[in-house]
Amino acid sequence: MQLFWEQQNPVPLWGQQSISTDLMTFSVVSGFILTWVVTKCTRQALRQNKVLPLHWHLKSQTLIDRLPSHTFNRAFILALNSVFTSALLIQLLEWKNLNFMSHADYCILFVFYGVLLTIAVTVMSFYRALGDNFLRKSNVP
């Protein structure tokens, strides 16, 4: 986030204070924390009957359903998925020969990337948590 607040112009693609460092760091941290929080909040909402769980016949057997059932493991996998997504974006920038980007353009790119990554991780975490069988394992009636 140092690049987001510093008025460095232009911003390099590689290096210690660069686009790649910011995107990778943001992806790991936000992917893990978002998954952890969304899973815990969804399970709490399930306990309080604010949302209904997905039943086996309602699930489409997607790859999201194959995410681990434990919160830490799921958060780790989605954090890795977030890093892979940022690596794809960095590779696309490299293929376009954008080794430097103006600070204003970088801020726009970072905000769009952050919003889209947040939406994707939140939806995947929420959907998977709705299919968890934790209510059967716990002492909740």
PDB file of C-alpha atoms in Angstrom:
ATOM      1  CA  MET A   1       0.000   0.000   0.000  1.00  0.00           C
ATOM      2  CA  GLN A   2       3.017   2.287   0.081  1.00  0.00           C
ATOM      3  CA  LEU A   3       2.599   2.997  -3.618  1.00  0.00           C
ATOM      4  CA  PHE A   4      -1.048   3.852  -3.155  1.00  0.00           C
ATOM      5  CA  TRP A   5      -0.228   6.780  -0.866  1.00  0.00           C
ATOM      6  CA  GLU A   6       3.131   7.919  -2.248  1.00  0.00           C
ATOM      7  CA  GLN A   7       3.076  10.212  -5.253  1.00  0.00           C
ATOM      8  CA  GLN A   8       5.764   8.298  -7.089  1.00  0.00           C
ATOM      9  CA  ASN A   9       5.601   8.794 -10.830  1.00  0.00           C
ATOM     10  CA  PRO A  10       5.992   6.464 -12.744  1.00  0.00           C
ATOM     11  CA  VAL A  11       5.377   3.233 -10.818  1.00  0.00           C
ATOM     12  CA  PRO A  12       7.576   0.274 -11.890  1.00  0.00           C
ATOM     13  CA  LEU A  13       6.148  -3.176 -12.587  1.00  0.00           C
ATOM     14  CA  TRP A  14       8.945  -4.979 -10.706  1.00  0.00           C
ATOM     15  CA  GLY A  15      10.914  -4.126  -7.575  1.00  0.00           C
ATOM     16  CA  GLN A  16      10.472  -3.632  -3.858  1.00  0.00           C
ATOM     17  CA  GLN A  17       8.018  -0.750  -4.231  1.00  0.00           C
ATOM     18  CA  SER A  18       6.244  -1.847  -7.376  1.00  0.00           C
ATOM     19  CA  ILE A  19       2.962  -2.902  -8.899  1.00  0.00           C
ATOM     20  CA  SER A  20       3.798  -6.606  -8.541  1.00  0.00           C
ATOM     21  CA  THR A  21       4.703  -6.325  -4.854  1.00  0.00           C
ATOM     22  CA  ASP A  22       1.535  -4.387  -4.049  1.00  0.00           C
ATOM     23  CA  LEU A  23      -0.752  -6.733  -5.970  1.00  0.00           C
ATOM     24  CA  MET A  24       0.776  -9.915  -4.543  1.00  0.00           C
ATOM     25  CA  THR A  25       0.746  -8.637  -0.963  1.00  0.00           C
ATOM     26  CA  PHE A  26      -2.794  -7.319  -1.240  1.00  0.00           C
ATOM     27  CA  SER A  27      -3.981 -10.577  -2.803  1.00  0.00           C
ATOM     28  CA  VAL A  28      -2.550 -12.847  -0.111  1.00  0.00           C
ATOM     29  CA  VAL A  29      -3.740 -10.753   2.818  1.00  0.00           C
ATOM     30  CA  SER A  30      -7.172  -9.836   1.504  1.00  0.00           C
ATOM     31  CA  GLY A  31      -7.868 -13.329   0.144  1.00  0.00           C
ATOM     32  CA  PHE A  32      -7.086 -14.963   3.481  1.00  0.00           C
ATOM     33  CA  ILE A  33      -8.803 -12.416   5.716  1.00  0.00           C
ATOM     34  CA  LEU A  34     -11.920 -12.110   3.556  1.00  0.00           C
ATOM     35  CA  THR A  35     -12.375 -15.873   3.396  1.00  0.00           C
ATOM     36  CA  TRP A  36     -11.923 -16.208   7.134  1.00  0.00           C
ATOM     37  CA  VAL A  37     -14.379 -13.408   7.992  1.00  0.00           C
ATOM     38  CA  VAL A  38     -17.022 -14.345   5.413  1.00  0.00           C
ATOM     39  CA  THR A  39     -16.957 -18.014   6.422  1.00  0.00           C
ATOM     40  CA  LYS A  40     -17.289 -17.204  10.121  1.00  0.00           C
ATOM     41  CA  CYS A  41     -20.073 -14.660   9.503  1.00  0.00           C
ATOM     42  CA  THR A  42     -21.967 -17.045   7.226  1.00  0.00           C
ATOM     43  CA  ARG A  43     -21.744 -19.851   9.777  1.00  0.00           C
ATOM     44  CA  GLN A  44     -23.012 -17.469  12.464  1.00  0.00           C
ATOM     45  CA  ALA A  45     -25.916 -16.476  10.203  1.00  0.00           C
ATOM     46  CA  LEU A  46     -26.674 -20.166   9.616  1.00  0.00           C
ATOM     47  CA  ARG A  47     -26.729 -20.802  13.373  1.00  0.00           C
ATOM     48  CA  GLN A  48     -29.167 -17.925  13.849  1.00  0.00           C
ATOM     49  CA  ASN A  49     -31.324 -19.043  10.877  1.00  0.00           C
ATOM     50  CA  LYS A  50     -30.769 -15.765   9.042  1.00  0.00           C
ATOM     51  CA  VAL A  51     -29.780 -17.691   5.900  1.00  0.00           C
ATOM     52  CA  LEU A  52     -30.703 -21.189   4.812  1.00  0.00           C
ATOM     53  CA  PRO A  53     -28.042 -23.817   4.109  1.00  0.00           C
ATOM     54  CA  LEU A  54     -27.657 -25.289   0.659  1.00  0.00           C
ATOM     55  CA  HIS A  55     -28.859 -28.856   0.485  1.00  0.00           C
ATOM     56  CA  TRP A  56     -27.097 -31.461  -1.583  1.00  0.00           C
ATOM     57  CA  HIS A  57     -29.709 -31.350  -4.353  1.00  0.00           C
ATOM     58  CA  LEU A  58     -29.407 -27.545  -4.678  1.00  0.00           C
ATOM     59  CA  LYS A  59     -25.648 -27.540  -5.114  1.00  0.00           C
ATOM     60  CA  SER A  60     -24.292 -27.725  -8.620  1.00  0.00           C
ATOM     61  CA  GLN A  61     -21.160 -29.721  -7.681  1.00  0.00           C
ATOM     62  CA  THR A  62     -18.835 -26.972  -8.860  1.00  0.00           C
ATOM     63  CA  LEU A  63     -15.184 -26.528  -7.939  1.00  0.00           C
ATOM     64  CA  ILE A  64     -16.311 -24.173  -5.169  1.00  0.00           C
ATOM     65  CA  ASP A  65     -18.008 -27.151  -3.504  1.00  0.00           C
ATOM     66  CA  ARG A  66     -14.640 -28.908  -3.449  1.00  0.00           C
ATOM     67  CA  LEU A  67     -12.988 -26.228  -1.303  1.00  0.00           C
ATOM     68  CA  PRO A  68     -11.863 -27.510   2.120  1.00  0.00           C
ATOM     69  CA  SER A  69     -14.404 -27.549   4.927  1.00  0.00           C
ATOM     70  CA  HIS A  70     -12.048 -26.177   7.588  1.00  0.00           C
ATOM     71  CA  THR A  71     -11.904 -22.395   7.698  1.00  0.00           C
ATOM     72  CA  PHE A  72      -8.117 -22.067   7.818  1.00  0.00           C
ATOM     73  CA  ASN A  73      -7.581 -24.485   4.933  1.00  0.00           C
ATOM     74  CA  ARG A  74     -10.247 -22.754   2.838  1.00  0.00           C
ATOM     75  CA  ALA A  75      -8.749 -19.335   3.563  1.00  0.00           C
ATOM     76  CA  PHE A  76      -5.305 -20.612   2.573  1.00  0.00           C
ATOM     77  CA  ILE A  77      -6.572 -22.057  -0.724  1.00  0.00           C
ATOM     78  CA  LEU A  78      -8.473 -18.883  -1.651  1.00  0.00           C
ATOM     79  CA  ALA A  79      -5.429 -16.777  -0.730  1.00  0.00           C
ATOM     80  CA  LEU A  80      -3.385 -18.899  -3.149  1.00  0.00           C
ATOM     81  CA  ASN A  81      -6.109 -18.435  -5.747  1.00  0.00           C
ATOM     82  CA  SER A  82      -5.883 -14.676  -5.209  1.00  0.00           C
ATOM     83  CA  VAL A  83      -2.110 -14.764  -5.699  1.00  0.00           C
ATOM     84  CA  PHE A  84      -2.593 -16.707  -8.931  1.00  0.00           C
ATOM     85  CA  THR A  85      -5.054 -14.051 -10.109  1.00  0.00           C
ATOM     86  CA  SER A  86      -2.589 -11.259  -9.351  1.00  0.00           C
ATOM     87  CA  ALA A  87       0.168 -13.202 -11.133  1.00  0.00           C
ATOM     88  CA  LEU A  88      -2.050 -13.394 -14.218  1.00  0.00           C
ATOM     89  CA  LEU A  89      -2.612  -9.638 -14.111  1.00  0.00           C
ATOM     90  CA  ILE A  90       1.116  -8.987 -13.705  1.00  0.00           C
ATOM     91  CA  GLN A  91       1.863 -11.317 -16.620  1.00  0.00           C
ATOM     92  CA  LEU A  92      -0.676  -9.473 -18.783  1.00  0.00           C
ATOM     93  CA  LEU A  93       0.949  -6.157 -17.902  1.00  0.00           C
ATOM     94  CA  GLU A  94       4.331  -7.594 -18.806  1.00  0.00           C
ATOM     95  CA  TRP A  95       3.057  -8.918 -22.152  1.00  0.00           C
ATOM     96  CA  LYS A  96       1.741  -5.434 -22.941  1.00  0.00           C
ATOM     97  CA  ASN A  97       5.232  -4.063 -22.150  1.00  0.00           C
ATOM     98  CA  LEU A  98       3.899  -1.855 -19.370  1.00  0.00           C
ATOM     99  CA  ASN A  99       7.069  -1.844 -17.291  1.00  0.00           C
ATOM    100  CA  PHE A 100       6.103   1.527 -15.841  1.00  0.00           C
ATOM    101  CA  MET A 101       2.681   3.036 -15.181  1.00  0.00           C
ATOM    102  CA  SER A 102       1.668   6.515 -14.099  1.00  0.00           C
ATOM    103  CA  HIS A 103       0.584   6.802 -10.489  1.00  0.00           C
ATOM    104  CA  ALA A 104      -2.967   7.809 -11.441  1.00  0.00           C
ATOM    105  CA  ASP A 105      -3.346   4.835 -13.800  1.00  0.00           C
ATOM    106  CA  TYR A 106      -1.940   2.515 -11.168  1.00  0.00           C
ATOM    107  CA  CYS A 107      -4.422   3.754  -8.566  1.00  0.00           C
ATOM    108  CA  ILE A 108      -7.316   3.096 -10.960  1.00  0.00           C
ATOM    109  CA  LEU A 109      -5.965  -0.375 -11.770  1.00  0.00           C
ATOM    110  CA  PHE A 110      -5.485  -1.198  -8.085  1.00  0.00           C
ATOM    111  CA  VAL A 111      -8.981  -0.069  -7.104  1.00  0.00           C
ATOM    112  CA  PHE A 112     -10.624  -2.075  -9.905  1.00  0.00           C
ATOM    113  CA  TYR A 113      -8.522  -5.129  -9.114  1.00  0.00           C
ATOM    114  CA  GLY A 114      -9.275  -4.814  -5.397  1.00  0.00           C
ATOM    115  CA  VAL A 115     -13.025  -4.523  -5.933  1.00  0.00           C
ATOM    116  CA  LEU A 116     -13.179  -7.452  -8.359  1.00  0.00           C
ATOM    117  CA  LEU A 117     -10.986  -9.670  -6.183  1.00  0.00           C
ATOM    118  CA  THR A 118     -13.057  -8.822  -3.107  1.00  0.00           C
ATOM    119  CA  ILE A 119     -16.294  -9.685  -4.887  1.00  0.00           C
ATOM    120  CA  ALA A 120     -14.910 -12.974  -6.209  1.00  0.00           C
ATOM    121  CA  VAL A 121     -13.464 -14.154  -2.892  1.00  0.00           C
ATOM    122  CA  THR A 122     -16.542 -13.089  -0.941  1.00  0.00           C
ATOM    123  CA  VAL A 123     -18.945 -14.896  -3.270  1.00  0.00           C
ATOM    124  CA  MET A 124     -16.863 -18.084  -3.284  1.00  0.00           C
ATOM    125  CA  SER A 125     -16.487 -18.051   0.514  1.00  0.00           C
ATOM    126  CA  PHE A 126     -20.158 -17.337   1.136  1.00  0.00           C
ATOM    127  CA  TYR A 127     -21.392 -19.967  -1.312  1.00  0.00           C
ATOM    128  CA  ARG A 128     -19.056 -22.613   0.100  1.00  0.00           C
ATOM    129  CA  ALA A 129     -19.974 -21.770   3.691  1.00  0.00           C
ATOM    130  CA  LEU A 130     -23.666 -22.235   2.854  1.00  0.00           C
ATOM    131  CA  GLY A 131     -22.860 -25.811   1.873  1.00  0.00           C
ATOM    132  CA  ASP A 132     -20.880 -26.611   5.019  1.00  0.00           C
ATOM    133  CA  ASN A 133     -22.130 -29.438   7.187  1.00  0.00           C
ATOM    134  CA  PHE A 134     -20.882 -27.877  10.409  1.00  0.00           C
ATOM    135  CA  LEU A 135     -24.413 -27.665  11.901  1.00  0.00           C
ATOM    136  CA  ARG A 136     -24.633 -31.453  11.987  1.00  0.00           C
ATOM    137  CA  LYS A 137     -21.275 -31.702  13.758  1.00  0.00           C
ATOM    138  CA  SER A 138     -21.950 -29.034  16.388  1.00  0.00           C
ATOM    139  CA  ASN A 139     -24.240 -29.012  19.399  1.00  0.00           C
ATOM    140  CA  VAL A 140     -26.613 -26.499  17.806  1.00  0.00           C
ATOM    141  CA  PRO A 141     -30.179 -27.890  17.653  1.00  0.00           C
TER     142      PRO A 141
END
